[in-house]
């Protein structure tokens, strides 16, 4: 049997999935990595732990599928985006822990640049506002805090990249000829790429003083990136697909036409709307990004609403409040009550991203009475996931006039049937989950498979999409809008809390 391997390196775990030609998952391997919070607002990962976990998850998946490298036509990579790794190419040793997308340590630099230029000064160039979420300020911080960082980066003695580049370089041999490249979707999250020509922007490199010598080449998402090195289980297999995880999910959902969208529920939530071959800019707090570009010339941009805290809110209920012992228990706890009893939970743990973009917001639980119990808090947490998604989808409708008739969903949280019902109720349109909810990995597999002729066309990929489950809205519009207004009251209270 010939298959494709997709590596999905996410915020909480690394997965490897083996897909056959019908886009069915044959086997998976998954390994979680540690989250480091060395100071408030800081989030770090160990790049070597991630690389090791990727190797282990590939080994697990191949063993479970009883396959060897001879059965694998190509490898695709998809990854948590914006997270930055810097390493010494002579040894392959990271010069600092990875700075994760959620990390806000660079807020002072962003504040200074915003004062000087204005928050939206580079939106036409990059699609993005000046924000600590994106890679550029994290790269600047790394080069400032590593011994002789800037000088070594200028000489190419430090390489810098997002997680896809770190994995690609290691997979293709590391110090022995590793390829330093990235794809256009990952590059579009750095604040350093020119959105129109899809190459590093001189203006942005100068603004953040990032040397070109340390950065990867930007390639299309379905490209001949290199072959896996001799030391790997997958040796000689070509790596032919790379996409940032949210773009990969969009591709895996076959949202190939302008107006098609998806919402992925992972550590955070990310809604992407395909806007076609030209970038569309938002008046309502969304960002503009590249959805995909294929070697064949197919190019699509997207509007994106990025929500920082959704699945991680469930982790917080588990790890910090201790009101559940596994993530899955949130559904049972929340279903003990018919509603949140008037409680609104705004999970602005390090500010709010789309559509508010308020770094001064902080988390709030409002409306607590003597009647409130754990179940109400759990229910309010699920409602917060749904309302945050509604805020972003409303912004998309306002920006593009696209009418939402149903919402395609995927990601780790969509196994939660109660959450899916709450989401349908919050939107007033059906929520639809595909049979293969691992659309992130599937998108990377599709990109890799298209490049080697494993799949022939995007039409063929579209025909592989199969509906798995559907939730119809159950509340009337008056009740829905009343609850939504209550949510906004909570959001207003959370703003301006941090200095
Ligand atoms: N049954 C569940 N109900 C609600 N949330 C869940 C459930 N199972 C997992 N989660 C949440 O989903 C997230 C993991 O989703 P995943 O797509 O694997 O994330 P990532 O790609 O960001 O690593 C975790 O934050 C976890 O709290
Ligand atoms: O790893 P995930 O699924 O939480 O996705 C993270 C995003 O790519 C961050 O922008």
Short mmCIF file of C-alpha atoms and ligand atoms in Angstrom, two decimals:
data_model
loop_
_atom_site.label_atom_id
_atom_site.label_comp_id
_atom_site.label_asym_id
_atom_site.label_seq_id
_atom_site.Cartn_x
_atom_site.Cartn_y
_atom_site.Cartn_z
CA UNK A 1 0.00 0.00 0.00
CA UNK A 2 1.30 3.47 -0.82
CA UNK A 3 0.53 6.23 1.66
CA UNK A 4 1.44 9.77 2.70
CA UNK A 5 2.85 10.68 6.11
CA UNK A 6 1.80 14.02 7.61
CA UNK A 7 3.69 15.49 10.54
CA UNK A 8 1.49 17.83 12.60
CA UNK A 9 3.61 19.71 15.10
CA UNK A 10 1.05 21.53 17.30
CA UNK A 11 1.24 23.73 20.39
CA UNK A 12 0.54 20.88 22.80
CA UNK A 13 1.71 17.78 20.94
CA UNK A 14 3.39 16.36 17.87
CA UNK A 15 1.48 13.90 15.74
CA UNK A 16 2.27 11.78 12.72
CA UNK A 17 -0.59 10.46 10.62
CA UNK A 18 -0.54 7.98 7.76
CA UNK A 19 -3.20 8.60 5.09
CA UNK A 20 -4.18 6.35 2.21
CA UNK A 21 -5.48 7.47 -1.16
CA UNK A 22 -9.07 7.77 0.08
CA UNK A 23 -7.86 10.23 2.79
CA UNK A 24 -8.53 7.66 5.49
CA UNK A 25 -6.28 7.71 8.57
CA UNK A 26 -4.43 4.37 8.63
CA UNK A 27 -2.45 5.01 11.82
CA UNK A 28 -1.30 7.80 14.11
CA UNK A 29 1.45 8.46 16.62
CA UNK A 30 1.25 11.31 19.12
CA UNK A 31 3.61 12.63 21.79
CA UNK A 32 2.96 15.64 24.06
CA UNK A 33 5.72 18.08 24.94
CA UNK A 34 6.22 20.27 27.98
CA UNK A 35 5.00 23.85 28.22
CA UNK A 36 7.39 26.22 30.00
CA UNK A 37 6.13 29.45 31.60
CA UNK A 38 9.36 30.99 32.99
CA UNK A 39 7.78 34.41 33.68
CA UNK A 40 4.25 35.85 33.42
CA UNK A 41 3.46 36.25 29.72
CA UNK A 42 6.36 34.02 28.60
CA UNK A 43 5.73 30.67 26.88
CA UNK A 44 8.59 28.46 25.70
CA UNK A 45 9.11 25.02 24.13
CA UNK A 46 12.26 22.92 23.89
CA UNK A 47 13.05 22.56 20.15
CA UNK A 48 15.08 19.38 20.72
CA UNK A 49 12.21 17.79 22.67
CA UNK A 50 9.90 18.66 19.78
CA UNK A 51 12.29 17.21 17.19
CA UNK A 52 12.65 14.02 19.26
CA UNK A 53 8.86 13.76 19.66
CA UNK A 54 8.33 14.16 15.92
CA UNK A 55 10.73 11.28 15.25
CA UNK A 56 8.98 9.18 17.88
CA UNK A 57 5.50 9.91 16.56
CA UNK A 58 6.59 8.97 13.01
CA UNK A 59 8.06 5.72 14.33
CA UNK A 60 4.84 4.97 16.26
CA UNK A 61 2.59 5.66 13.28
CA UNK A 62 4.68 3.55 10.87
CA UNK A 63 4.83 0.66 13.34
CA UNK A 64 1.07 0.76 13.96
CA UNK A 65 0.42 0.80 10.21
CA UNK A 66 2.99 -1.98 9.66
CA UNK A 67 4.54 0.14 6.93
CA UNK A 68 8.12 1.03 6.02
CA UNK A 69 9.59 3.94 4.09
CA UNK A 70 9.05 1.99 0.85
CA UNK A 71 5.29 2.40 1.34
CA UNK A 72 5.45 6.18 1.77
CA UNK A 73 5.18 8.36 -1.35
CA UNK A 74 5.86 11.70 0.36
CA UNK A 75 5.94 13.58 3.65
CA UNK A 76 4.00 16.74 4.48
CA UNK A 77 4.70 19.04 7.44
CA UNK A 78 2.25 21.29 9.24
CA UNK A 79 2.99 23.24 12.38
CA UNK A 80 2.04 25.69 15.08
CA UNK A 81 2.74 29.05 13.44
CA UNK A 82 4.70 32.18 14.51
CA UNK A 83 6.73 30.22 17.11
CA UNK A 84 10.43 30.95 16.56
CA UNK A 85 13.49 28.69 16.84
CA UNK A 86 17.12 29.85 16.49
CA UNK A 87 19.96 27.35 16.20
CA UNK A 88 23.63 26.91 15.42
CA UNK A 89 23.81 25.13 12.03
CA UNK A 90 27.27 23.72 12.72
CA UNK A 91 25.94 21.59 15.58
CA UNK A 92 22.16 21.69 15.29
CA UNK A 93 21.92 23.01 18.85
CA UNK A 94 19.20 25.58 19.58
CA UNK A 95 20.72 28.78 21.00
CA UNK A 96 17.61 29.48 23.09
CA UNK A 97 14.28 27.78 23.86
CA UNK A 98 11.62 28.34 21.18
CA UNK A 99 9.51 31.45 21.83
CA UNK A 100 5.91 30.32 21.37
CA UNK A 101 3.20 32.26 19.52
CA UNK A 102 1.32 32.93 22.79
CA UNK A 103 4.38 34.63 24.34
CA UNK A 104 3.96 38.39 24.92
CA UNK A 105 7.43 39.29 26.22
CA UNK A 106 8.03 41.58 23.24
CA UNK A 107 5.08 43.88 24.02
CA UNK A 108 7.43 46.81 24.97
CA UNK A 109 9.09 46.69 21.52
CA UNK A 110 5.69 46.49 19.84
CA UNK A 111 4.44 49.46 21.92
CA UNK A 112 7.45 51.53 20.85
CA UNK A 113 7.03 50.69 17.15
CA UNK A 114 3.29 51.31 17.37
CA UNK A 115 3.88 54.75 18.88
CA UNK A 116 6.36 55.59 16.13
CA UNK A 117 4.49 54.22 13.11
CA UNK A 118 0.91 53.39 14.11
CA UNK A 119 -0.48 49.90 14.67
CA UNK A 120 -1.69 49.45 11.10
CA UNK A 121 1.27 51.06 9.29
CA UNK A 122 2.37 47.83 7.59
CA UNK A 123 -0.96 46.11 6.96
CA UNK A 124 -0.86 46.73 3.20
CA UNK A 125 2.68 45.32 3.06
CA UNK A 126 2.25 42.29 5.34
CA UNK A 127 -1.49 41.84 6.00
CA UNK A 128 -0.78 42.08 9.73
CA UNK A 129 -0.91 44.74 12.46
CA UNK A 130 2.13 45.35 14.68
CA UNK A 131 1.58 42.73 17.39
CA UNK A 132 3.68 40.54 19.68
CA UNK A 133 1.81 37.46 18.34
CA UNK A 134 3.76 37.42 15.08
CA UNK A 135 7.36 36.18 14.73
CA UNK A 136 9.28 39.38 13.93
CA UNK A 137 9.53 40.84 17.44
CA UNK A 138 10.33 37.39 18.84
CA UNK A 139 13.24 37.05 16.38
CA UNK A 140 14.44 40.52 17.39
CA UNK A 141 14.30 39.53 21.07
CA UNK A 142 16.27 36.34 20.43
CA UNK A 143 19.02 38.06 18.49
CA UNK A 144 19.28 40.66 21.27
CA UNK A 145 19.47 38.12 24.09
CA UNK A 146 21.73 35.45 22.63
CA UNK A 147 25.47 35.98 22.89
CA UNK A 148 26.55 37.98 19.80
CA UNK A 149 23.19 37.05 18.29
CA UNK A 150 22.98 39.76 15.67
CA UNK A 151 26.56 39.39 14.41
CA UNK A 152 26.32 35.60 14.23
CA UNK A 153 22.97 35.78 12.42
CA UNK A 154 24.49 38.20 9.89
CA UNK A 155 27.25 35.66 9.21
CA UNK A 156 24.74 32.79 8.92
CA UNK A 157 26.18 31.24 12.10
CA UNK A 158 22.72 31.30 13.64
CA UNK A 159 19.72 30.17 11.59
CA UNK A 160 16.25 31.35 12.51
CA UNK A 161 12.91 29.93 11.46
CA UNK A 162 9.43 28.85 12.39
CA UNK A 163 8.86 25.24 13.53
CA UNK A 164 8.43 23.96 9.96
CA UNK A 165 11.93 25.20 9.09
CA UNK A 166 13.41 23.66 12.22
CA UNK A 167 11.86 20.28 11.36
CA UNK A 168 12.70 20.48 7.65
CA UNK A 169 16.35 21.32 8.40
CA UNK A 170 16.61 18.39 10.81
CA UNK A 171 14.73 15.94 8.59
CA UNK A 172 16.96 16.74 5.62
CA UNK A 173 20.21 16.10 7.47
CA UNK A 174 20.75 18.92 9.98
CA UNK A 175 24.45 19.91 10.07
CA UNK A 176 25.04 17.56 7.09
CA UNK A 177 23.34 19.59 4.39
CA UNK A 178 19.99 20.36 6.05
CA UNK A 179 17.70 22.49 3.85
CA UNK A 180 16.77 25.89 5.32
CA UNK A 181 13.40 26.73 3.78
CA UNK A 182 9.87 27.58 4.76
CA UNK A 183 6.59 27.88 2.90
CA UNK A 184 4.66 30.97 2.00
CA UNK A 185 1.90 30.40 4.59
CA UNK A 186 4.33 30.19 7.49
CA UNK A 187 6.33 33.15 6.17
CA UNK A 188 3.11 35.17 5.97
CA UNK A 189 2.87 34.98 9.80
CA UNK A 190 6.26 36.52 10.53
CA UNK A 191 5.45 40.22 9.82
CA UNK A 192 8.53 40.06 7.58
CA UNK A 193 6.97 38.87 4.29
CA UNK A 194 5.64 41.03 1.50
CA UNK A 195 2.11 39.74 1.01
CA UNK A 196 2.03 40.42 -2.72
CA UNK A 197 5.37 39.15 -4.00
CA UNK A 198 5.59 36.58 -1.18
CA UNK A 199 9.28 37.19 -0.50
CA UNK A 200 11.03 38.73 2.51
CA UNK A 201 10.25 42.43 2.63
CA UNK A 202 13.24 44.82 2.73
CA UNK A 203 11.09 47.33 4.63
CA UNK A 204 10.17 44.87 7.35
CA UNK A 205 13.65 43.34 7.62
CA UNK A 206 14.98 46.88 8.14
CA UNK A 207 12.27 47.76 10.67
CA UNK A 208 13.14 44.75 12.87
CA UNK A 209 16.81 44.72 11.84
CA UNK A 210 16.63 41.01 10.95
CA UNK A 211 19.50 39.81 8.69
CA UNK A 212 18.43 38.00 5.54
CA UNK A 213 21.34 35.55 6.00
CA UNK A 214 19.67 33.78 8.94
CA UNK A 215 16.24 33.37 7.34
CA UNK A 216 14.92 30.41 5.30
CA UNK A 217 14.06 30.53 1.59
CA UNK A 218 10.37 31.03 0.97
CA UNK A 219 8.85 28.31 -1.26
CA UNK A 220 5.33 27.39 -2.28
CA UNK A 221 3.32 25.06 -0.01
CA UNK A 222 3.50 22.10 -2.41
CA UNK A 223 7.13 22.00 -3.50
CA UNK A 224 10.20 19.75 -3.63
CA UNK A 225 11.67 20.79 -0.26
CA UNK A 226 14.22 17.96 -0.07
CA UNK A 227 14.53 14.28 0.86
CA UNK A 228 14.60 12.81 4.33
CA UNK A 229 18.17 12.07 5.42
CA UNK A 230 19.86 8.67 5.68
CA UNK A 231 19.61 8.58 9.47
CA UNK A 232 15.83 8.56 9.50
CA UNK A 233 13.21 5.82 9.26
CA UNK A 234 11.82 7.68 6.25
CA UNK A 235 15.17 8.04 4.48
CA UNK A 236 15.01 9.19 0.85
CA UNK A 237 11.27 9.95 1.03
CA UNK A 238 10.61 13.37 -0.52
CA UNK A 239 9.21 16.19 1.65
CA UNK A 240 6.79 17.94 -0.68
CA UNK A 241 4.26 19.79 1.45
CA UNK A 242 4.53 22.47 4.14
CA UNK A 243 1.67 24.62 5.46
CA UNK A 244 1.06 26.46 8.73
CA UNK A 245 -1.48 24.45 10.71
CA UNK A 246 -4.47 26.74 10.23
CA UNK A 247 -3.88 27.05 6.51
CA UNK A 248 -3.41 23.27 6.38
CA UNK A 249 -6.79 22.77 8.07
CA UNK A 250 -8.37 25.10 5.50
CA UNK A 251 -6.78 23.01 2.73
CA UNK A 252 -7.80 19.76 4.43
CA UNK A 253 -11.41 21.01 4.60
CA UNK A 254 -11.17 21.55 0.81
CA UNK A 255 -12.09 25.24 1.27
CA UNK A 256 -10.63 26.01 -2.15
CA UNK A 257 -13.18 28.54 -3.39
CA UNK A 258 -13.55 32.17 -2.34
CA UNK A 259 -16.23 32.38 0.36
CA UNK A 260 -15.45 28.96 1.90
CA UNK A 261 -14.30 28.90 5.53
CA UNK A 262 -13.48 26.70 8.53
CA UNK A 263 -13.06 27.02 12.30
CA UNK A 264 -10.36 24.94 14.02
CA UNK A 265 -10.66 24.29 17.78
CA UNK A 266 -7.21 23.52 19.24
CA UNK A 267 -5.17 25.34 21.90
CA UNK A 268 -6.69 28.44 20.35
CA UNK A 269 -9.37 28.85 17.68
CA UNK A 270 -8.62 30.02 14.18
CA UNK A 271 -11.28 30.91 11.63
CA UNK A 272 -10.09 31.28 8.02
CA UNK A 273 -12.16 32.50 5.08
CA UNK A 274 -10.78 31.92 1.58
CA UNK A 275 -10.92 35.27 -0.25
CA UNK A 276 -9.53 34.13 -3.62
CA UNK A 277 -6.39 35.12 -5.49
CA UNK A 278 -6.21 38.70 -4.20
CA UNK A 279 -5.68 39.80 -0.59
CA UNK A 280 -8.70 41.38 1.11
CA UNK A 281 -8.14 43.75 4.04
CA UNK A 282 -10.34 43.99 7.10
CA UNK A 283 -12.01 46.97 8.76
CA UNK A 284 -13.08 44.73 11.64
CA UNK A 285 -9.96 43.35 13.28
CA UNK A 286 -9.16 40.38 11.02
CA UNK A 287 -5.78 39.74 9.49
CA UNK A 288 -4.84 38.94 5.91
CA UNK A 289 -2.78 35.87 5.26
CA UNK A 290 -1.81 33.45 2.48
CA UNK A 291 -4.11 30.40 2.48
CA UNK A 292 -1.88 28.41 0.12
CA UNK A 293 0.24 28.65 -3.00
CA UNK A 294 0.94 25.55 -5.04
CA UNK A 295 3.81 24.83 -7.40
CA UNK A 296 1.22 24.72 -10.18
CA UNK A 297 0.52 28.42 -9.58
CA UNK A 298 -2.77 28.15 -7.66
CA UNK A 299 -2.78 30.94 -5.07
CA UNK A 300 -5.35 31.87 -2.44
CA UNK A 301 -5.40 34.46 0.31
CA UNK A 302 -7.55 34.33 3.44
CA UNK A 303 -8.98 36.55 6.12
CA UNK A 304 -8.25 35.10 9.53
CA UNK A 305 -9.66 35.59 13.00
CA UNK A 306 -7.18 34.25 15.56
CA UNK A 307 -8.48 33.52 19.07
CA UNK A 308 -5.75 32.81 21.62
CA UNK A 309 -7.56 30.90 24.37
CA UNK A 310 -10.09 28.12 23.72
CA UNK A 311 -8.70 24.58 24.24
CA UNK A 312 -6.17 26.11 26.63
CA UNK A 313 -9.13 27.37 28.68
CA UNK A 314 -10.17 23.73 29.17
CA UNK A 315 -6.55 22.96 30.14
CA UNK A 316 -6.75 25.79 32.68
CA UNK A 317 -9.95 24.33 34.19
CA UNK A 318 -8.07 21.04 34.47
CA UNK A 319 -4.57 22.13 35.53
CA UNK A 320 -5.12 25.37 37.46
CA UNK A 321 -8.66 25.21 38.85
CA UNK A 322 -8.68 21.42 39.10
CA UNK A 323 -12.45 21.20 38.52
CA UNK A 324 -11.95 18.46 35.90
CA UNK A 325 -9.22 15.84 35.67
CA UNK A 326 -9.22 15.32 31.89
CA UNK A 327 -10.13 17.72 29.08
CA UNK A 328 -12.96 15.41 27.99
CA UNK A 329 -14.64 15.77 31.41
CA UNK A 330 -15.57 19.36 30.68
CA UNK A 331 -18.48 18.14 28.55
CA UNK A 332 -19.98 15.98 31.30
CA UNK A 333 -19.51 18.71 33.94
CA UNK A 334 -21.02 21.44 31.74
CA UNK A 335 -23.98 19.25 30.79
CA UNK A 336 -25.07 18.98 34.45
CA UNK A 337 -26.64 22.44 34.11
CA UNK A 338 -28.95 23.74 31.35
CA UNK A 339 -27.07 27.06 31.10
CA UNK A 340 -24.28 29.02 32.79
CA UNK A 341 -26.68 30.53 35.35
CA UNK A 342 -25.76 34.05 34.22
CA UNK A 343 -21.99 33.51 34.47
CA UNK A 344 -19.81 34.99 31.71
CA UNK A 345 -16.17 33.89 31.49
CA UNK A 346 -13.83 36.02 29.35
CA UNK A 347 -10.55 34.10 28.90
CA UNK A 348 -8.35 37.14 28.13
CA UNK A 349 -5.36 35.52 29.84
CA UNK A 350 -2.81 37.59 27.94
CA UNK A 351 -5.13 40.08 26.27
CA UNK A 352 -7.56 39.43 23.45
CA UNK A 353 -6.63 38.77 19.82
CA UNK A 354 -9.22 39.00 17.00
CA UNK A 355 -11.34 40.96 16.58
CA UNK A 356 -10.49 43.12 19.62
CA UNK A 357 -6.64 43.11 19.65
CA UNK A 358 -6.45 44.44 23.21
CA UNK A 359 -3.23 43.52 25.01
CA UNK A 360 -4.58 45.34 28.11
CA UNK A 361 -7.54 42.94 28.58
CA UNK A 362 -7.34 40.29 31.30
CA UNK A 363 -9.47 37.29 32.19
CA UNK A 364 -12.73 37.80 34.05
CA UNK A 365 -15.50 35.64 35.50
CA UNK A 366 -18.61 37.77 35.96
CA UNK A 367 -22.13 37.22 37.21
CA UNK A 368 -21.20 34.84 40.04
CA UNK A 369 -23.90 34.37 42.71
CA UNK A 370 -24.27 32.02 45.70
CA UNK A 371 -26.06 29.71 43.22
CA UNK A 372 -22.95 29.33 40.96
CA UNK A 373 -21.09 26.02 40.99
CA UNK A 374 -18.33 24.26 39.01
CA UNK A 375 -20.75 23.16 36.31
CA UNK A 376 -21.75 26.78 35.57
CA UNK A 377 -18.08 27.76 35.24
CA UNK A 378 -17.44 24.82 32.87
CA UNK A 379 -20.49 25.75 30.81
CA UNK A 380 -19.44 29.41 30.70
CA UNK A 381 -16.02 28.25 29.46
CA UNK A 382 -17.59 26.34 26.52
CA UNK A 383 -19.84 29.32 25.80
CA UNK A 384 -16.76 31.58 25.75
CA UNK A 385 -15.28 29.41 22.99
CA UNK A 386 -18.50 29.72 20.99
CA UNK A 387 -18.98 33.48 21.52
CA UNK A 388 -15.39 34.27 20.62
CA UNK A 389 -15.91 32.36 17.36
CA UNK A 390 -19.16 34.25 16.74
CA UNK A 391 -17.34 37.59 17.21
CA UNK A 392 -14.83 36.63 14.54
CA UNK A 393 -17.43 35.26 12.12
CA UNK A 394 -19.52 38.43 12.50
CA UNK A 395 -16.41 40.44 11.59
CA UNK A 396 -15.96 38.30 8.46
CA UNK A 397 -19.53 38.87 7.39
CA UNK A 398 -19.11 42.62 7.96
CA UNK A 399 -15.87 42.71 5.93
CA UNK A 400 -16.90 40.61 2.95
CA UNK A 401 -20.69 40.36 2.93
CA UNK A 402 -20.26 36.56 2.79
CA UNK A 403 -23.37 34.98 4.28
CA UNK A 404 -22.58 32.13 6.63
CA UNK A 405 -24.93 29.22 5.91
CA UNK A 406 -23.06 26.59 7.94
CA UNK A 407 -19.75 26.31 9.79
CA UNK A 408 -17.18 23.61 8.98
CA UNK A 409 -15.26 22.66 12.10
CA UNK A 410 -12.22 20.57 13.04
CA UNK A 411 -9.48 20.25 15.70
CA UNK A 412 -9.04 18.55 19.06
CA UNK A 413 -12.09 20.11 20.76
CA UNK A 414 -14.70 19.14 18.18
CA UNK A 415 -15.16 15.72 19.78
CA UNK A 416 -17.10 17.71 22.41
CA UNK A 417 -20.70 17.35 21.20
CA UNK A 418 -22.04 19.82 23.77
CA UNK A 419 -19.60 22.48 22.59
CA UNK A 420 -20.70 21.88 19.00
CA UNK A 421 -24.37 22.32 20.01
CA UNK A 422 -23.53 25.50 21.93
CA UNK A 423 -21.69 26.75 18.84
CA UNK A 424 -24.66 26.11 16.55
CA UNK A 425 -26.91 27.88 19.06
CA UNK A 426 -24.54 30.86 19.28
CA UNK A 427 -24.40 31.25 15.49
CA UNK A 428 -27.92 30.32 14.44
CA UNK A 429 -26.53 28.16 11.60
CA UNK A 430 -25.63 24.45 11.50
CA UNK A 431 -22.16 23.27 12.55
CA UNK A 432 -20.70 20.51 10.37
CA UNK A 433 -17.85 18.17 11.30
CA UNK A 434 -16.16 16.15 8.55
CA UNK A 435 -15.61 12.42 8.92
CA UNK A 436 -11.87 13.04 9.14
CA UNK A 437 -11.62 15.73 11.84
CA UNK A 438 -7.79 15.62 11.55
CA UNK A 439 -7.99 18.12 8.72
CA UNK A 440 -4.77 19.89 9.72
CA UNK A 441 -2.70 16.80 9.04
CA UNK A 442 -4.85 15.97 6.03
CA UNK A 443 -4.13 19.40 4.49
CA UNK A 444 -0.38 18.82 4.77
CA UNK A 445 -0.83 15.34 3.29
CA UNK A 446 -2.85 16.80 0.40
CA UNK A 447 -0.15 19.40 -0.37
CA UNK A 448 2.56 16.73 -0.29
CA UNK A 449 0.48 14.23 -2.28
CA UNK A 450 -0.41 16.71 -5.03
CA UNK A 451 3.29 17.44 -5.63
CA UNK A 452 4.14 13.78 -6.30
CA UNK A 453 0.98 12.88 -8.22
CA UNK A 454 -0.43 10.74 -5.37
CA UNK A 455 -3.59 12.84 -5.80
CA UNK A 456 -4.17 14.35 -9.20
CA UNK A 457 -6.20 17.49 -8.70
CA UNK A 458 -7.94 19.75 -6.24
CA UNK A 459 -11.26 18.51 -7.65
CA UNK A 460 -10.29 15.02 -6.58
CA UNK A 461 -9.45 16.32 -3.09
CA UNK A 462 -12.80 18.08 -2.89
CA UNK A 463 -14.56 14.83 -3.72
CA UNK A 464 -12.88 13.18 -0.71
CA UNK A 465 -14.57 15.52 1.81
CA UNK A 466 -17.27 13.58 3.70
CA UNK A 467 -19.69 14.91 6.31
CA UNK A 468 -19.37 13.14 9.67
CA UNK A 469 -21.84 14.94 11.97
CA UNK A 470 -24.10 18.01 12.01
CA UNK A 471 -25.65 20.14 14.77
CA UNK A 472 -28.70 22.34 14.08
CA UNK A 473 -29.35 25.47 16.17
CA UNK A 474 -31.94 24.92 18.89
CA UNK A 475 -32.44 28.31 20.55
CA UNK A 476 -34.59 31.11 19.14
CA UNK A 477 -32.92 34.25 17.90
CA UNK A 478 -34.17 36.45 20.74
CA UNK A 479 -32.58 34.25 23.41
CA UNK A 480 -29.43 33.99 21.31
CA UNK A 481 -28.99 37.73 20.92
CA UNK A 482 -29.75 38.37 24.62
CA UNK A 483 -26.98 35.96 25.63
CA UNK A 484 -24.63 37.46 23.04
CA UNK A 485 -25.20 40.96 24.45
CA UNK A 486 -24.38 39.59 27.92
CA UNK A 487 -21.12 38.17 26.56
CA UNK A 488 -20.19 41.59 25.15
CA UNK A 489 -20.88 43.19 28.51
CA UNK A 490 -18.34 40.76 29.95
CA UNK A 491 -15.78 41.55 27.21
CA UNK A 492 -16.17 45.28 27.91
CA UNK A 493 -15.46 44.70 31.61
CA UNK A 494 -12.24 42.77 30.81
CA UNK A 495 -10.71 45.59 28.71
CA UNK A 496 -8.13 47.97 30.16
CA UNK A 497 -7.46 45.81 33.22
CA UNK A 498 -3.68 45.49 32.68
CA UNK A 499 -1.60 48.68 32.70
N1 LIG B 1 -13.33 16.44 24.86
C1 LIG B 1 -12.85 17.68 24.88
N2 LIG B 1 -13.63 18.75 25.18
C2 LIG B 1 -13.13 20.00 25.18
N3 LIG B 1 -11.85 20.30 24.88
C3 LIG B 1 -11.02 19.29 24.57
C4 LIG B 1 -11.47 17.94 24.56
N4 LIG B 1 -10.42 17.16 24.20
C5 LIG B 1 -9.37 18.00 24.00
N5 LIG B 1 -9.72 19.28 24.24
C6 LIG B 1 -8.86 20.47 24.11
O1 LIG B 1 -8.37 20.48 22.78
C7 LIG B 1 -7.02 20.97 22.76
C8 LIG B 1 -6.16 20.06 21.92
O2 LIG B 1 -6.55 20.16 20.58
P1 LIG B 1 -5.45 19.98 19.45
O3 LIG B 1 -6.16 20.21 18.16
O4 LIG B 1 -4.75 18.71 19.67
O5 LIG B 1 -4.49 21.19 19.83
P2 LIG B 1 -3.11 21.75 19.23
O6 LIG B 1 -3.12 21.46 17.75
O7 LIG B 1 -3.20 23.20 19.55
O8 LIG B 1 -1.98 21.09 19.94
C9 LIG B 1 -6.52 21.03 24.18
O9 LIG B 1 -6.33 22.38 24.53
C10 LIG B 1 -7.63 20.41 25.01
O10 LIG B 1 -7.86 21.14 26.20
O1 LIG B 2 -0.96 24.40 17.36
P1 LIG B 2 -2.34 24.99 17.31
O2 LIG B 2 -3.35 24.12 16.67
O3 LIG B 2 -2.73 25.52 18.66
O4 LIG B 2 -2.26 26.29 16.36
C1 LIG B 2 -1.48 27.37 16.73
C2 LIG B 2 -1.55 28.46 15.66
O5 LIG B 2 -0.91 28.07 14.49
C3 LIG B 2 -0.97 29.74 16.19
O6 LIG B 2 -1.14 30.77 15.25
#
